Amino acid sequence: PGEYCVAAVIAPTNDPVKFKGQKLAFRLDENAAIVVDSLPTPYAAGEPEDENWCRQVLDNCRRCTVKMELTEGEHTLRFIHMDAGVVLQKIEISREPADTFYGISPTFRA
């Protein structure tokens, strides 16, 4: 039990409708979904002056992180695709946010 960081690592796609954002959501069990805009404000795709865009292109991903309180036992986490262009690459669940380029090492539960 405790607080965890849940991060969606998504492809660094651009918003199909300029300045609309690219939304996604996380839903834990039957709780209300947590909606996140994956694009920072302001965001200028293709502009070399936009540090966020440059970083996401160089990293070939974008990280969207929320904090969730988990109890002991099994849970169901849903990733909800809300806008066009959101492409899920990986989900990371950890006590602390990843501090490395490659993120949290994968683990598997049989």
PDB file of N, CA, C and O in Angstrom, residues 16-44:
ATOM      1  N   PRO A  16      -3.219  16.827 -33.732  1.00  0.00           N
ATOM      2  CA  PRO A  16      -3.822  16.984 -35.055  1.00  0.00           C
ATOM      3  C   PRO A  16      -4.535  18.325 -35.212  1.00  0.00           C
ATOM      4  O   PRO A  16      -4.597  18.874 -36.304  1.00  0.00           O
ATOM      5  N   VAL A  17      -5.091  18.846 -34.115  1.00  0.00           N
ATOM      6  CA  VAL A  17      -5.741  20.158 -34.135  1.00  0.00           C
ATOM      7  C   VAL A  17      -4.880  21.072 -33.274  1.00  0.00           C
ATOM      8  O   VAL A  17      -4.793  20.897 -32.055  1.00  0.00           O
ATOM      9  N   LYS A  18      -4.218  22.028 -33.919  1.00  0.00           N
ATOM     10  CA  LYS A  18      -3.270  22.885 -33.219  1.00  0.00           C
ATOM     11  C   LYS A  18      -3.895  23.547 -31.996  1.00  0.00           C
ATOM     12  O   LYS A  18      -5.005  24.049 -32.047  1.00  0.00           O
ATOM     13  N   PHE A  19      -3.180  23.480 -30.878  1.00  0.00           N
ATOM     14  CA  PHE A  19      -3.547  24.063 -29.588  1.00  0.00           C
ATOM     15  C   PHE A  19      -4.727  23.368 -28.901  1.00  0.00           C
ATOM     16  O   PHE A  19      -5.227  23.849 -27.912  1.00  0.00           O
ATOM     17  N   LYS A  20      -5.177  22.203 -29.420  1.00  0.00           N
ATOM     18  CA  LYS A  20      -6.260  21.458 -28.770  1.00  0.00           C
ATOM     19  C   LYS A  20      -5.711  20.534 -27.702  1.00  0.00           C
ATOM     20  O   LYS A  20      -6.393  20.185 -26.758  1.00  0.00           O
ATOM     21  N   GLY A  21      -4.457  20.129 -27.839  1.00  0.00           N
ATOM     22  CA  GLY A  21      -3.866  19.200 -26.883  1.00  0.00           C
ATOM     23  C   GLY A  21      -4.076  17.762 -27.321  1.00  0.00           C
ATOM     24  O   GLY A  21      -4.669  17.480 -28.358  1.00  0.00           O
ATOM     25  N   GLN A  22      -3.560  16.860 -26.536  1.00  0.00           N
ATOM     26  CA  GLN A  22      -3.738  15.422 -26.757  1.00  0.00           C
ATOM     27  C   GLN A  22      -4.017  14.800 -25.405  1.00  0.00           C
ATOM     28  O   GLN A  22      -3.114  14.601 -24.596  1.00  0.00           O
ATOM     29  N   LYS A  23      -5.266  14.489 -25.158  1.00  0.00           N
ATOM     30  CA  LYS A  23      -5.675  14.010 -23.848  1.00  0.00           C
ATOM     31  C   LYS A  23      -5.695  12.479 -23.786  1.00  0.00           C
ATOM     32  O   LYS A  23      -5.962  11.798 -24.767  1.00  0.00           O
ATOM     33  N   LEU A  24      -5.405  12.004 -22.562  1.00  0.00           N
ATOM     34  CA  LEU A  24      -5.495  10.593 -22.230  1.00  0.00           C
ATOM     35  C   LEU A  24      -5.971  10.527 -20.796  1.00  0.00           C
ATOM     36  O   LEU A  24      -6.031  11.539 -20.106  1.00  0.00           O
ATOM     37  N   ALA A  25      -6.338   9.342 -20.341  1.00  0.00           N
ATOM     38  CA  ALA A  25      -6.810   9.210 -18.960  1.00  0.00           C
ATOM     39  C   ALA A  25      -6.351   7.882 -18.376  1.00  0.00           C
ATOM     40  O   ALA A  25      -6.095   6.925 -19.102  1.00  0.00           O
ATOM     41  N   PHE A  26      -6.234   7.882 -17.050  1.00  0.00           N
ATOM     42  CA  PHE A  26      -5.930   6.692 -16.278  1.00  0.00           C
ATOM     43  C   PHE A  26      -7.148   6.416 -15.403  1.00  0.00           C
ATOM     44  O   PHE A  26      -7.708   7.338 -14.823  1.00  0.00           O
ATOM     45  N   ARG A  27      -7.521   5.153 -15.290  1.00  0.00           N
ATOM     46  CA  ARG A  27      -8.626   4.802 -14.396  1.00  0.00           C
ATOM     47  C   ARG A  27      -8.215   3.596 -13.572  1.00  0.00           C
ATOM     48  O   ARG A  27      -7.884   2.541 -14.118  1.00  0.00           O
ATOM     49  N   LEU A  28      -8.224   3.757 -12.278  1.00  0.00           N
ATOM     50  CA  LEU A  28      -7.861   2.690 -11.349  1.00  0.00           C
ATOM     51  C   LEU A  28      -9.133   2.084 -10.784  1.00  0.00           C
ATOM     52  O   LEU A  28      -9.948   2.786 -10.178  1.00  0.00           O
ATOM     53  N   ASP A  29      -9.300   0.780 -11.011  1.00  0.00           N
ATOM     54  CA  ASP A  29     -10.479   0.048 -10.547  1.00  0.00           C
ATOM     55  C   ASP A  29     -11.741   0.769 -11.013  1.00  0.00           C
ATOM     56  O   ASP A  29     -11.859   1.088 -12.180  1.00  0.00           O
ATOM     57  N   GLU A  30     -12.654   1.056 -10.099  1.00  0.00           N
ATOM     58  CA  GLU A  30     -13.912   1.725 -10.475  1.00  0.00           C
ATOM     59  C   GLU A  30     -13.911   3.215 -10.107  1.00  0.00           C
ATOM     60  O   GLU A  30     -14.956   3.863 -10.120  1.00  0.00           O
ATOM     61  N   ASN A  31     -12.734   3.757  -9.789  1.00  0.00           N
ATOM     62  CA  ASN A  31     -12.623   5.178  -9.451  1.00  0.00           C
ATOM     63  C   ASN A  31     -12.823   6.037 -10.690  1.00  0.00           C
ATOM     64  O   ASN A  31     -12.760   5.558 -11.821  1.00  0.00           O
ATOM     65  N   ALA A  32     -13.019   7.320 -10.473  1.00  0.00           N
ATOM     66  CA  ALA A  32     -13.153   8.256 -11.592  1.00  0.00           C
ATOM     67  C   ALA A  32     -11.836   8.327 -12.359  1.00  0.00           C
ATOM     68  O   ALA A  32     -10.757   8.213 -11.779  1.00  0.00           O
ATOM     69  N   ALA A  33     -11.936   8.503 -13.654  1.00  0.00           N
ATOM     70  CA  ALA A  33     -10.743   8.602 -14.505  1.00  0.00           C
ATOM     71  C   ALA A  33     -10.018   9.917 -14.232  1.00  0.00           C
ATOM     72  O   ALA A  33     -10.645  10.942 -13.955  1.00  0.00           O
ATOM     73  N   ILE A  34      -8.685   9.869 -14.311  1.00  0.00           N
ATOM     74  CA  ILE A  34      -7.851  11.057 -14.167  1.00  0.00           C
ATOM     75  C   ILE A  34      -7.427  11.455 -15.579  1.00  0.00           C
ATOM     76  O   ILE A  34      -6.682  10.730 -16.238  1.00  0.00           O
ATOM     77  N   VAL A  35      -7.901  12.602 -16.045  1.00  0.00           N
ATOM     78  CA  VAL A  35      -7.622  13.073 -17.401  1.00  0.00           C
ATOM     79  C   VAL A  35      -6.360  13.928 -17.390  1.00  0.00           C
ATOM     80  O   VAL A  35      -6.193  14.784 -16.529  1.00  0.00           O
ATOM     81  N   VAL A  36      -5.476  13.670 -18.376  1.00  0.00           N
ATOM     82  CA  VAL A  36      -4.209  14.377 -18.490  1.00  0.00           C
ATOM     83  C   VAL A  36      -4.050  14.861 -19.924  1.00  0.00           C
ATOM     84  O   VAL A  36      -4.328  14.123 -20.868  1.00  0.00           O
ATOM     85  N   ASP A  37      -3.605  16.104 -20.088  1.00  0.00           N
ATOM     86  CA  ASP A  37      -3.224  16.592 -21.416  1.00  0.00           C
ATOM     87  C   ASP A  37      -1.733  16.308 -21.566  1.00  0.00           C
ATOM     88  O   ASP A  37      -0.923  16.807 -20.788  1.00  0.00           O
ATOM     89  N   SER A  38      -1.372  15.506 -22.548  1.00  0.00           N
ATOM     90  CA  SER A  38       0.026  15.094 -22.707  1.00  0.00           C
ATOM     91  C   SER A  38       0.911  16.189 -23.279  1.00  0.00           C
ATOM     92  O   SER A  38       2.131  16.066 -23.255  1.00  0.00           O
ATOM     93  N   LEU A  39       0.308  17.244 -23.778  1.00  0.00           N
ATOM     94  CA  LEU A  39       1.102  18.343 -24.342  1.00  0.00           C
ATOM     95  C   LEU A  39       1.198  19.497 -23.353  1.00  0.00           C
ATOM     96  O   LEU A  39       0.189  19.964 -22.832  1.00  0.00           O
ATOM     97  N   PRO A  40       2.416  19.966 -23.073  1.00  0.00           N
ATOM     98  CA  PRO A  40       2.562  21.117 -22.176  1.00  0.00           C
ATOM     99  C   PRO A  40       2.044  22.385 -22.847  1.00  0.00           C
ATOM    100  O   PRO A  40       1.918  22.450 -24.062  1.00  0.00           O
ATOM    101  N   THR A  41       1.737  23.386 -22.029  1.00  0.00           N
ATOM    102  CA  THR A  41       1.264  24.664 -22.557  1.00  0.00           C
ATOM    103  C   THR A  41       2.332  25.710 -22.340  1.00  0.00           C
ATOM    104  O   THR A  41       2.844  25.814 -21.232  1.00  0.00           O
ATOM    105  N   PRO A  42       2.729  26.473 -23.311  1.00  0.00           N
ATOM    106  CA  PRO A  42       2.400  26.352 -24.738  1.00  0.00           C
ATOM    107  C   PRO A  42       3.219  25.243 -25.390  1.00  0.00           C
ATOM    108  O   PRO A  42       4.252  24.819 -24.856  1.00  0.00           O
ATOM    109  N   TYR A  43       2.765  24.784 -26.537  1.00  0.00           N
ATOM    110  CA  TYR A  43       3.452  23.728 -27.277  1.00  0.00           C
ATOM    111  C   TYR A  43       3.444  24.099 -28.752  1.00  0.00           C
ATOM    112  O   TYR A  43       2.387  24.312 -29.326  1.00  0.00           O
ATOM    113  N   ALA A  44       4.612  24.200 -29.339  1.00  0.00           N
ATOM    114  CA  ALA A  44       4.735  24.613 -30.751  1.00  0.00           C
ATOM    115  C   ALA A  44       5.514  23.540 -31.510  1.00  0.00           C
ATOM    116  O   ALA A  44       6.736  23.607 -31.617  1.00  0.00           O
TER     117      ALA A  44
END
